[in-house]
Coordinates of C-alpha atoms and ligand atoms in Angstrom, one line a residue:
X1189 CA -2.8 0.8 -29.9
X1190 CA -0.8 4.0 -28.9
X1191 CA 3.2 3.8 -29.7
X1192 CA 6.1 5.7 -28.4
X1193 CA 8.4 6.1 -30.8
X1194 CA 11.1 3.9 -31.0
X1195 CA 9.1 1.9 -28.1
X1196 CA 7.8 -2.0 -28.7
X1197 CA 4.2 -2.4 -27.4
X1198 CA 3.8 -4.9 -24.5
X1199 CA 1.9 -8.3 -24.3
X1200 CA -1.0 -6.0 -22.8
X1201 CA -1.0 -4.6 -26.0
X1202 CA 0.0 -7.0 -27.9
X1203 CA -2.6 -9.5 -27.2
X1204 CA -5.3 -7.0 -26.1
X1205 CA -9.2 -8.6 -25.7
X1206 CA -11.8 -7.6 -27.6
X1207 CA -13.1 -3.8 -26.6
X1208 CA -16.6 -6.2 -26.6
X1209 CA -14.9 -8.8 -24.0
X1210 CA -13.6 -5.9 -21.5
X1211 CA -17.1 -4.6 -21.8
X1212 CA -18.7 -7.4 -21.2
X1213 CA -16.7 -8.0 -18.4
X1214 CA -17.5 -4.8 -16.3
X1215 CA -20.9 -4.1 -17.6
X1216 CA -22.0 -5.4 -13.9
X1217 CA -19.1 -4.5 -11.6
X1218 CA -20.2 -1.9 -8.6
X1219 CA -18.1 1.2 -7.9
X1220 CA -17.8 -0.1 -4.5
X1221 CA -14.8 -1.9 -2.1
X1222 CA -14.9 -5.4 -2.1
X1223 CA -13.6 -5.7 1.1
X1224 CA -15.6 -3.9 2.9
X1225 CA -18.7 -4.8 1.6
X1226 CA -21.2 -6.7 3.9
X1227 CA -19.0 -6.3 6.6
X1228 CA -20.3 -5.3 9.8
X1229 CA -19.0 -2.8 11.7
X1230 CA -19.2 -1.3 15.1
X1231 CA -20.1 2.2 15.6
X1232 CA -17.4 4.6 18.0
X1233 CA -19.1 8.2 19.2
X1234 CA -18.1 11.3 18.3
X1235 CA -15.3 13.2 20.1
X1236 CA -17.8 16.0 22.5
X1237 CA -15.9 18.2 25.4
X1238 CA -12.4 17.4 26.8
X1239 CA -10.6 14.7 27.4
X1240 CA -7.5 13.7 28.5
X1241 CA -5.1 10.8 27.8
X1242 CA -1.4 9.9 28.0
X1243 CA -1.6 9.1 24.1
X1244 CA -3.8 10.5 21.2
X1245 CA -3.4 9.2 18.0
X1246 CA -4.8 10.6 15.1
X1247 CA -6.3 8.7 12.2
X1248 CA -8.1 4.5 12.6
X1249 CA -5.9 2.8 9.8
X1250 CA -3.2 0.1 10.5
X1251 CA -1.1 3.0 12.0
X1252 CA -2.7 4.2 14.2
X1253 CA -4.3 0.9 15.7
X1254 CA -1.0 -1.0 15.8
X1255 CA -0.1 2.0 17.6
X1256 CA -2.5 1.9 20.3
X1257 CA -2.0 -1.7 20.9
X1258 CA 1.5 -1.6 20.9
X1259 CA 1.6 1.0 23.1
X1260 CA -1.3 -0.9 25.5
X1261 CA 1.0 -3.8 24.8
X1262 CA 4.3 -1.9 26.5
X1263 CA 1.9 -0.4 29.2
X1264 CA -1.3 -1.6 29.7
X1265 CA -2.1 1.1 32.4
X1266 CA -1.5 4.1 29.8
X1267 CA -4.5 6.1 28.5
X1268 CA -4.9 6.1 25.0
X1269 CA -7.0 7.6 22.5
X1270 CA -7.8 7.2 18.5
X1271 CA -9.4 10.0 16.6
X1272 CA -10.6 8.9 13.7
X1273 CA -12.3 11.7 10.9
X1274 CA -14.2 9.1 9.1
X1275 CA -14.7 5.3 10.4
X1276 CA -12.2 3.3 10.9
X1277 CA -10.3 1.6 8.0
X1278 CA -12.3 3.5 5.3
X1279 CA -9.1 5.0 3.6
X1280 CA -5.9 2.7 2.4
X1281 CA -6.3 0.2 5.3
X1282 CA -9.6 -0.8 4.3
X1283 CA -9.2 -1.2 0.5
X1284 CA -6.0 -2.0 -0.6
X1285 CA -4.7 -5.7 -1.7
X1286 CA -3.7 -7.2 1.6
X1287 CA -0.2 -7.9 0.3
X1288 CA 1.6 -8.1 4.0
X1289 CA 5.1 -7.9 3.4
X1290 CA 8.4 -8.1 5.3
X1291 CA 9.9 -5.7 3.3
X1292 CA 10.0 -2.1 5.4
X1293 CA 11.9 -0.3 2.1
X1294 CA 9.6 -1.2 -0.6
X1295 CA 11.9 -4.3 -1.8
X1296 CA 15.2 -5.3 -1.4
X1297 CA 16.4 -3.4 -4.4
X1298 CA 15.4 0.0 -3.4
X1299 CA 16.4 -0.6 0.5
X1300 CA 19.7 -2.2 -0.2
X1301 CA 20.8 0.5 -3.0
X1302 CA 19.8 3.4 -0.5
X1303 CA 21.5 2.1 2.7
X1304 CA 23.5 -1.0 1.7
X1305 CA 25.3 -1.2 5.1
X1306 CA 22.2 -1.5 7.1
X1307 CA 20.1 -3.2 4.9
X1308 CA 20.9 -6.9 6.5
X1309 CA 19.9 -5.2 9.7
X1310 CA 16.7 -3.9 7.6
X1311 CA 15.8 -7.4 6.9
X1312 CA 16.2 -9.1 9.6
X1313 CA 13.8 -6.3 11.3
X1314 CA 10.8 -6.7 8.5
X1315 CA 10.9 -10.7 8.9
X1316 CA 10.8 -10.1 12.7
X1317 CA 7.9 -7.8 12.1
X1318 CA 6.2 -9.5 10.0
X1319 CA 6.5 -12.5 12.8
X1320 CA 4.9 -10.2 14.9
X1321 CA 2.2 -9.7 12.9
X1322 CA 1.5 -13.2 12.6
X1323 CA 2.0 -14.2 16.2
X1324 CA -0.6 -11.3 17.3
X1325 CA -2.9 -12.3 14.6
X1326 CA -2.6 -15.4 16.4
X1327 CA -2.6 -14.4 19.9
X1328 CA -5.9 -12.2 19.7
X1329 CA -7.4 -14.6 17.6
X1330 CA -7.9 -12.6 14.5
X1331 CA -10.2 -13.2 11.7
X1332 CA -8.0 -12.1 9.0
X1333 CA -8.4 -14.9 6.5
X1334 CA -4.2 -14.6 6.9
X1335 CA -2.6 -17.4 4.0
X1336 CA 1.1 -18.0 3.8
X1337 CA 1.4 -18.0 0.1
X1338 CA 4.0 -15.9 -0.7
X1339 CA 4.6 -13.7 -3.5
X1340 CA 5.1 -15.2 -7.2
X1341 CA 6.7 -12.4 -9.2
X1342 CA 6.2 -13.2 -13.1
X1343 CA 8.1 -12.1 -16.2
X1344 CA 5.3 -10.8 -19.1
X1345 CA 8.6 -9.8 -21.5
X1346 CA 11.6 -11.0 -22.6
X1347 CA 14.2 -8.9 -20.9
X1348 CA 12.4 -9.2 -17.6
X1349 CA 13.8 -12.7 -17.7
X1350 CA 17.0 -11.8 -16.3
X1351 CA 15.7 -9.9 -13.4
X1352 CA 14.9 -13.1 -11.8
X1353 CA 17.3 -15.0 -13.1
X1354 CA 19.6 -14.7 -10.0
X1355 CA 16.8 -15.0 -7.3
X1356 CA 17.1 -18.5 -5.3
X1357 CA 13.5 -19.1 -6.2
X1358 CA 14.0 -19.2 -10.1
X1359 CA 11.3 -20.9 -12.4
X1360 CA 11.5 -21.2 -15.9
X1361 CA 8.5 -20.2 -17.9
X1362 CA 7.2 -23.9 -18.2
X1363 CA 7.5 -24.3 -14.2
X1364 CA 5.9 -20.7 -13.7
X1365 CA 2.9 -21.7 -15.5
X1366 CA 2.7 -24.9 -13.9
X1367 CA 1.6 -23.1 -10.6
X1368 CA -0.5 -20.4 -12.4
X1369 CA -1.2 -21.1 -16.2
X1370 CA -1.2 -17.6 -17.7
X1371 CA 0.3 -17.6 -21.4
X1372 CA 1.7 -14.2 -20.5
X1373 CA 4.3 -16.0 -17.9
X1374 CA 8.1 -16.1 -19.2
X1375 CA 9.6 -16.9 -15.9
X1376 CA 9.0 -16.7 -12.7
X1377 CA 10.5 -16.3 -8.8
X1378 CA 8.8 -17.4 -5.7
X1379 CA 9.3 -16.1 -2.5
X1380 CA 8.1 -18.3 0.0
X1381 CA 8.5 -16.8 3.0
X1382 CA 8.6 -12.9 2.8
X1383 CA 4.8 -11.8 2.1
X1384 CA 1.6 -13.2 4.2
X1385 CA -2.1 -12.7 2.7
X1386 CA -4.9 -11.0 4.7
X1387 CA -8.3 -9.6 4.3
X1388 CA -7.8 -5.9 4.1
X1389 CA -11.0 -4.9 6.0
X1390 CA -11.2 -8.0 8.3
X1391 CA -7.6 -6.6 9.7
X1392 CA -8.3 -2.9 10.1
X1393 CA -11.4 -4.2 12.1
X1394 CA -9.9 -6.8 14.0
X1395 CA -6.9 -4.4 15.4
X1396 CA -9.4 -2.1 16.4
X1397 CA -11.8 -4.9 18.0
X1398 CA -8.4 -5.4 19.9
X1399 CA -7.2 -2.3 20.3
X1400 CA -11.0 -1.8 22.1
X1401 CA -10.3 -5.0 24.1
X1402 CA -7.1 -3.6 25.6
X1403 CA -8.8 -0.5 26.3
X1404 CA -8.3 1.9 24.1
X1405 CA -10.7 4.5 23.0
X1406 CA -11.9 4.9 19.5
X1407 CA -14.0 8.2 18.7
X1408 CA -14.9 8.3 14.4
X1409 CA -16.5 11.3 12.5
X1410 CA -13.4 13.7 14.7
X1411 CA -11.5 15.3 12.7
X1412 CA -8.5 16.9 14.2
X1413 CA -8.0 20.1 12.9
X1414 CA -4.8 21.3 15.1
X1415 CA -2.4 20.5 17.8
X1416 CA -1.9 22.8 19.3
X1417 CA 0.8 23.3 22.4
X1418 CA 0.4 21.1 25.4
X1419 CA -0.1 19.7 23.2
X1420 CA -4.3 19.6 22.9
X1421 CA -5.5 17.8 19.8
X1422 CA -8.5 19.6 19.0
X1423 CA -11.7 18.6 16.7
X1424 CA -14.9 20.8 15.5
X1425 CA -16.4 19.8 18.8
X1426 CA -14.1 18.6 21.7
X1427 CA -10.6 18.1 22.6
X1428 CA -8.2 16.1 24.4
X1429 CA -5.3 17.4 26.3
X1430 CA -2.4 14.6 26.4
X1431 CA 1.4 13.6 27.5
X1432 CA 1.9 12.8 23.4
X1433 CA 0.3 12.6 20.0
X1434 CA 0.7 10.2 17.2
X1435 CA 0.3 11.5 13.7
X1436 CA -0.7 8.2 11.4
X1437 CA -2.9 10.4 9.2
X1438 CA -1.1 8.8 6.1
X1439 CA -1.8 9.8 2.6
X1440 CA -4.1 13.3 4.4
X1441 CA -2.5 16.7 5.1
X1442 CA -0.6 16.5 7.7
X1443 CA -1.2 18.7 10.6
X1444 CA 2.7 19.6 10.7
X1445 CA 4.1 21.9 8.2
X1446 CA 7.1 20.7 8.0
X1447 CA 5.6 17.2 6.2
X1448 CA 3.2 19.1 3.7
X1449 CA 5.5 18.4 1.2
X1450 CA 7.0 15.0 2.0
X1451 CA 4.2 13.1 0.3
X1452 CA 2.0 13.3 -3.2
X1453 CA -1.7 11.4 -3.2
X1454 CA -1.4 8.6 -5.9
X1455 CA -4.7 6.8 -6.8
X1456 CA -4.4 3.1 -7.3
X1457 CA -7.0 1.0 -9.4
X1458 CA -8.3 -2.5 -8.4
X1459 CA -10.8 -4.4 -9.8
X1460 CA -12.4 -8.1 -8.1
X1461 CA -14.1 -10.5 -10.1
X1462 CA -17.0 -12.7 -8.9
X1463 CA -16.0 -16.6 -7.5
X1464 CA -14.4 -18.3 -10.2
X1465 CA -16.2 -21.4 -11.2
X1466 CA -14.6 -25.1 -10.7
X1467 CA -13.8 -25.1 -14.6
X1468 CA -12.6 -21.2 -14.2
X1469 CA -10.1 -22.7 -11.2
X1470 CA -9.3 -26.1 -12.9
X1471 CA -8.1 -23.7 -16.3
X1472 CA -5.6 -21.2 -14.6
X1473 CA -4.2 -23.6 -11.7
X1474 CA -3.4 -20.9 -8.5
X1475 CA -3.7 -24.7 -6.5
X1476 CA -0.6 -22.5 -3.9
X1477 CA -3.0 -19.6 -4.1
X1478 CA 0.4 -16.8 -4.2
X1479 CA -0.1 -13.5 -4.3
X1480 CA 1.5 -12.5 -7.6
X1481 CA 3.0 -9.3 -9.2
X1482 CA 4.5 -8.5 -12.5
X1483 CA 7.6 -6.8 -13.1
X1484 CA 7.4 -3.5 -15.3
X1485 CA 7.7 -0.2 -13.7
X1486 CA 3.8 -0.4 -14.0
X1487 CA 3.0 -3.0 -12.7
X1488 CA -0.3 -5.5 -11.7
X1489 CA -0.7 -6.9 -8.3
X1490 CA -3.1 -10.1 -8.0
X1491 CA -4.4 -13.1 -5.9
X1492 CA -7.3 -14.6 -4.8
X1493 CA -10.1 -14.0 -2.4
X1494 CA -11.0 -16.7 0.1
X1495 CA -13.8 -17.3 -2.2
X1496 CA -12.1 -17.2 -5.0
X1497 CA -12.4 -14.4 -7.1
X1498 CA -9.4 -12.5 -8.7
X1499 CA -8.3 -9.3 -7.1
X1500 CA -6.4 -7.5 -9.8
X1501 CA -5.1 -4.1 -9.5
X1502 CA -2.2 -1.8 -10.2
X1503 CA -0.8 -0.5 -13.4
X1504 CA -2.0 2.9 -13.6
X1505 CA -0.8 6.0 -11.0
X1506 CA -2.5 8.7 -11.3
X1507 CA -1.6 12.3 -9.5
X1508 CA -4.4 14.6 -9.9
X1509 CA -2.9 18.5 -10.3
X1510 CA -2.7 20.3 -6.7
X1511 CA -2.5 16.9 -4.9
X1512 CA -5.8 16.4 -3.1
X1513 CA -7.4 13.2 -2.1
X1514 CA -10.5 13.4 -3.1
X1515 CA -13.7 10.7 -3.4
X1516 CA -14.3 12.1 -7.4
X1517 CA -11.2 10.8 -8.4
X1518 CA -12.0 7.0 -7.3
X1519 CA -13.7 6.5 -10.5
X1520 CA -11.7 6.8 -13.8
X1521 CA -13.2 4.6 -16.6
X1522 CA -10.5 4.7 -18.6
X1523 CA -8.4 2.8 -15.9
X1524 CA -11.0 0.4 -15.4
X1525 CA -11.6 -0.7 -18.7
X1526 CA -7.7 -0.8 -19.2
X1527 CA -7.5 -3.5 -16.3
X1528 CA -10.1 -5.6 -17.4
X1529 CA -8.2 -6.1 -20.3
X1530 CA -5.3 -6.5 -18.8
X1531 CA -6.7 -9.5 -16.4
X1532 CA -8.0 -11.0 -19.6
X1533 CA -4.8 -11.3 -21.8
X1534 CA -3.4 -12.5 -18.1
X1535 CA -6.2 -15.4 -18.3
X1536 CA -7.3 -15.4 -21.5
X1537 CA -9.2 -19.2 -20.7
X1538 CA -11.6 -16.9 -18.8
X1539 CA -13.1 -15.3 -21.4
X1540 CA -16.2 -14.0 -20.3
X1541 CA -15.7 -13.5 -16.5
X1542 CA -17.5 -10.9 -14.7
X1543 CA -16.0 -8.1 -12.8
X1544 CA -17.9 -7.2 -9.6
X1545 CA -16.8 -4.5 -7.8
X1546 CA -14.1 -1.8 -8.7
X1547 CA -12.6 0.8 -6.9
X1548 CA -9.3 2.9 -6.1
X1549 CA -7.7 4.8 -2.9
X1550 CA -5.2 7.0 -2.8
X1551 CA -1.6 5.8 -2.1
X1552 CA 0.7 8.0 0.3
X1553 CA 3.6 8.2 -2.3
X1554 CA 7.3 9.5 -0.8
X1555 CA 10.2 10.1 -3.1
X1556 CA 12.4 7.6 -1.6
X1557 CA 9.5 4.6 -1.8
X1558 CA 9.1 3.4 1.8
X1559 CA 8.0 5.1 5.2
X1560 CA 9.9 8.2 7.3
X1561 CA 9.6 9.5 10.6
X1562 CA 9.9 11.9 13.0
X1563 CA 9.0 14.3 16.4
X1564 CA 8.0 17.3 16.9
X1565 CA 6.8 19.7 19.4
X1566 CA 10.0 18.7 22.0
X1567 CA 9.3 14.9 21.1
X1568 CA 5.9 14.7 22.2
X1569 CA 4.7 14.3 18.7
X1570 CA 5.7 11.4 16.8
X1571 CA 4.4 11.0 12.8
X1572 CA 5.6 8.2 10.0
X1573 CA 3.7 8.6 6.6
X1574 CA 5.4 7.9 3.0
X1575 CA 4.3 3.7 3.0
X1576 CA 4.2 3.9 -0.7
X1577 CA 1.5 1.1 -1.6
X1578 CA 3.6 -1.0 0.9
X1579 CA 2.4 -0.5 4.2
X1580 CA 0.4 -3.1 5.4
X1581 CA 3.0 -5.0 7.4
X1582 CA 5.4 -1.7 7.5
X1583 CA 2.5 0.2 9.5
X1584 CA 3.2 -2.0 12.6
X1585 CA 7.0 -1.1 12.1
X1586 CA 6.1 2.2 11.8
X1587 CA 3.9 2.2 15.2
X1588 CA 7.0 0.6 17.3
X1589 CA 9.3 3.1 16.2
X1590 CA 7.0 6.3 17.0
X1591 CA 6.4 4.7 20.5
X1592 CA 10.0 4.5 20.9
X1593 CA 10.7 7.7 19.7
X1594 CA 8.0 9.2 22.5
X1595 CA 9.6 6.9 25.0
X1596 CA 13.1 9.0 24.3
X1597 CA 15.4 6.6 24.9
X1598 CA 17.4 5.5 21.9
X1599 CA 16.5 1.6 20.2
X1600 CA 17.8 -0.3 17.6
X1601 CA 14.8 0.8 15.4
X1602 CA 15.5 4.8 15.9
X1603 CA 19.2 4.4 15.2
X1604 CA 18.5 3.5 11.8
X1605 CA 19.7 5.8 9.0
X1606 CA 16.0 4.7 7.2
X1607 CA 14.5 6.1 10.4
X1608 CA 16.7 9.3 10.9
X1609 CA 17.1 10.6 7.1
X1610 CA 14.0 12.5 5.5
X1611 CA 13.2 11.9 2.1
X1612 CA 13.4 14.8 -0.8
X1613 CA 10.4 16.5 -0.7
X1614 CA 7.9 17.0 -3.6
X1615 CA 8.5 20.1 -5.9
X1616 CA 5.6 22.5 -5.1
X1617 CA 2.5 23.0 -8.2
X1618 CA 3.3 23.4 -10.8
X1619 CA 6.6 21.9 -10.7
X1620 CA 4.8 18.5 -9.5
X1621 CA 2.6 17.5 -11.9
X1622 CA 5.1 18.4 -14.6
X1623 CA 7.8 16.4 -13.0
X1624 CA 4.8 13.4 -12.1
X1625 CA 3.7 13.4 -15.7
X1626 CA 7.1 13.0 -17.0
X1627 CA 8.2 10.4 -15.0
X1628 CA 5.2 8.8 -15.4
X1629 CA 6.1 8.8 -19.3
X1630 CA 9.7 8.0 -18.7
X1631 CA 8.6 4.8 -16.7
X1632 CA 6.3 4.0 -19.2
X1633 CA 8.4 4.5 -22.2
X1634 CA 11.0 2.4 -20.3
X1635 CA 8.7 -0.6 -20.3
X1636 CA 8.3 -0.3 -23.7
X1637 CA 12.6 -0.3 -24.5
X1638 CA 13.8 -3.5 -22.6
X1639 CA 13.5 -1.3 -19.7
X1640 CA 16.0 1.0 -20.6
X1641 CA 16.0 4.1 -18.8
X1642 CA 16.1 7.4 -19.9
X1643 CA 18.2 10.3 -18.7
X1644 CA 15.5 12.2 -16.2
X1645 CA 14.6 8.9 -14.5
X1646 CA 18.7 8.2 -14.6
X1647 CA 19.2 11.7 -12.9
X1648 CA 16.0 11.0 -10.3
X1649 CA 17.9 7.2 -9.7
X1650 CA 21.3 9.2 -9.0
X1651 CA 19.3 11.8 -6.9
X1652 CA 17.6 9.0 -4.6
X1653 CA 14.5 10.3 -5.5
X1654 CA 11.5 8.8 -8.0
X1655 CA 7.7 8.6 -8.0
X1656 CA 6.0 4.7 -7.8
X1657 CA 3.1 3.6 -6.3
Ligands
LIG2518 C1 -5.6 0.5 -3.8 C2 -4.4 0.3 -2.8 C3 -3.8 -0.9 -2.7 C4 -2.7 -1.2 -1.8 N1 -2.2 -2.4 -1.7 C5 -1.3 -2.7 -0.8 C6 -0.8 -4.0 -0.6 O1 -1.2 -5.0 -1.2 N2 0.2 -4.2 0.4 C7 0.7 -3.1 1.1 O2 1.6 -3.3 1.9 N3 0.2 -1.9 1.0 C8 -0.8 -1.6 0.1 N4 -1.4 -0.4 0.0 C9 -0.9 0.6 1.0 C10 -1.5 0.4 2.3 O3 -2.9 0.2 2.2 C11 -1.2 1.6 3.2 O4 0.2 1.9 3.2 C12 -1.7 1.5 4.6 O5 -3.0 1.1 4.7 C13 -1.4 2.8 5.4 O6 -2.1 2.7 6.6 P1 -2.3 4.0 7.5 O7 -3.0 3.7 8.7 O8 -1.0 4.7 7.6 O9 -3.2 5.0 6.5 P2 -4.8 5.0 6.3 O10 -5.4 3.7 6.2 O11 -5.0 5.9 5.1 O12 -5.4 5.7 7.6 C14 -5.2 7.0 7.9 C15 -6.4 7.5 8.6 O13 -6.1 8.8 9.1 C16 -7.3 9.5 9.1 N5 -7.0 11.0 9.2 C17 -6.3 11.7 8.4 N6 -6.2 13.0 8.8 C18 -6.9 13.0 9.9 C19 -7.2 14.1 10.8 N7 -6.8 15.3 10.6 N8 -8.0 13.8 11.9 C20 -8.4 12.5 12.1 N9 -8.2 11.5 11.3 C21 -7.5 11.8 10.2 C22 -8.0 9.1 7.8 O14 -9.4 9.4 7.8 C23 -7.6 7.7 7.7 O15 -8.6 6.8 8.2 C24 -2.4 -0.1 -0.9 C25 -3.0 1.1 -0.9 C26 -4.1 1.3 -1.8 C27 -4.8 2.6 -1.8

């Protein structure tokens, strides 16, 4: 067991599984997406020639679909377009843990400290939006396996205790373990309300199955490589002159300057067992099925698959020098065997489980924890990127506030100080990693001392800016 000095290990450590168990338990598990696996998928053409629209949006996630349907939505007579350079949903959208949250600044904590005289207003927004997202899911009929559980957050130390101890949904550590029966669980919090379930590649499908319906055009395997003034979006082998653009291109370099620095790739780690058995179920509870999170500075996310296996991911954020997303850095053994163990001093009464697929994707990470946005070009390009491993239910936020800021007439959503202040960017290499690594230890040392924090991630709290995933 590494120690920091003057650091107490954690239960992780503390009541670590057998290296034989955590083998064991990945020996079979397939470096591929759960999500995404057997789903089918329709095929979109390739971008050839010119086009033209009244909207072009570039990049097929959550961003850019809720775009084009809300902006078929407002005017179902405007042209739009989606240029996709891979398939759709193959980057965050597709893979993530399909935590949809109200939450548009990465918690109330973070969004209330950084504008606490709009965050009410900030609130009352995410809960409409994630009504929204609900009511469309209904409305198009969308297969998106959507469960109201809520979110369980879960002590795992002492002094994490008290960091619930205030919240209206308060549950002793006998009354947290009576919904989920983990011997790690001090305390716990539920939030009823606030977070939604889905299946993570059933959504980014289904919005563009509707975003098709509406009318919308959908052309994969086009990368856009400029935009240009006009402004023409152009690819390797056609382009399409339009009224306005829409930048969604998340966690990828962005085609403006300007945000080049604004965001740092994170990879994220995730790991899905096979169906737990009747016995496997009957020994750990779940009966409410919440999605559930633990409270350290590295934290897991978990919950369960409509056929009940365990997605577990989380913990480790690794930034890879230079800050490129590359496929080579989806699979780091040393993170996978690190979760295994940590699901197994979770449910230690599974001893013996099988892990069946693993992966990781890269997590848009902006030192101020929760989306920004922006024009350029006169206002006829709109972008928002910076989600920070929250952007399921943000990215429809997001998409209403890019079509208003293209519309040009002032709203309630572009009047926002979270919409009109920019973040801090990034230091450039090799400022970056240095800072990254140190924080990274900081946060981790921290969850080793009762959470104390030192004096750099004191300085970064005073500055507004940090580094999560
Ligand atoms: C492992 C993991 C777990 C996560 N868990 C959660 C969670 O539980 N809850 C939550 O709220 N959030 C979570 N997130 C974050 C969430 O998935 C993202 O915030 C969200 O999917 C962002 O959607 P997007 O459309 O902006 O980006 P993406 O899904 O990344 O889509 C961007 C698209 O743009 C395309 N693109 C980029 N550049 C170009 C170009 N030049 N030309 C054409 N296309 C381009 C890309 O190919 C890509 O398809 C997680 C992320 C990861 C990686």
């Amino acid at each position: 067991m590494r120690k920091l000095r003057g650091t107490e290990p954690t239960v992780f450590e503390r009541r670590a599984p057998s290296a034989d168990a955590v083998d064991h338990a990945l020996a079979g598990a397939a470096h591929q997406v759960f999500w995404l696996d057997g789903l089918t998928r329709p095929a979109h053409p390739e971008l050839i020639d010119q086009h033209a629209a009244d909207l072009v949006i570039v990049g097929a996630g959550y961003t850019g679909l809720w775009t084009a349907i809300r902006a078929k939505e407002r005017d179902p007579g405007r042209r739009v377009i989606i240029l996709e350079a891979g398939q759709v949903g193959w980057a965050a959208s597709g893979r993530n843990g399909g935590f949809c949250e109200a939450s548009l600044t990465h918690g109330e904590e973070n969004g209330r400290s950084r504008w606490p005289e709009e965050y009410d207003r900030l609130e009352r927004l995410g809960r409409e939006n994630l009504a929204g997202i609900v009511a469309t899911v209904e409305r198009y009929a969308m297969d998106v396996e959507l469960e109201r559980t809520g979110t369980l957050s879960v002590a795992t130390e002492d002094h994490q205790i008290a960091w619930l101890a205030e919240e209206a949904g308060f549950l002793d550590g006998p009354a947290t373990r009576e919904l989920v029966d983990s011997p790690t669980f001090l305390a716990g919090s539920w939030d009823r309300d606030d977070t939604v379930l889905v299946h993570p590649g059933k959504l980014v499908l289904e919005l563009a199955r509707v975003a098709t319906d509406l009318g919308v055009q959908i052309f994969e395997q086009s990368r856009v490589e400029v935009v240009d003034e006009g402004p023409v979006v152009r690819t390797a082998r056609g382009e399409v002159h339009a009224d306005h653009v829409v930048l969604a291109t998340n966690v990828f370099p962005s085609l403006l300057r300007r945000n080049r620095l604004q965001t740092v790739p994170v990879y994220d780690y995730v790991l899905v067992t096979e169906p737990l058995s009747t016995e496997q179920k009957a020994a750990i509870g779940w009966q409410g099925r919440q999605g559930l999170a633990d409270l350290a500075n590295h934290f897991h996310y978990y919950r369960l698959t409509a056929d009940d296996r365990i997605l577990f991911g989380g913990y480790d954020a690794v930034y890879h020098w230079g800050g490129r997303v590359r496929s080579a850095y989806e699979d780091r053994p040393e993170t996978y065997v690190k979760l295994a163990g940590h699901l197994l001093t979770t449910f230690p009464q599974l001893e013996g489980l099988l892990i069946s697929h693993r992966w990781a994707g890269a997590i848009d990470t902006c030192s101020r924890f929760c989306a920004f946005y922006g024009t350029a070009r006169q206002g006829r390009v709109a972008y928002a990127a910076g989600f920070t491993g929250l952007g399921v239910g943000a990215s429809r936020f997001a998409a209403d506030v890019m079509l208003d800021h293209l519309a040009g007439a002032p709203t309630e959503r572009t009047e926002l100080a979270m919409v009109r202040e920019r973040p801090l960017p990034f230091p450039p290499e090799p400022l970056a990693s240095l800072g990254i690594r140190l924080t990274d230890w900081s946060m981790h040392r921290a969850d080793r001392r009762q959470g104390r924090r030192n004096l750099l991630l004191k300085g970064l709290d005073a500055v507004g800016m940090g580094f999560d995933s």
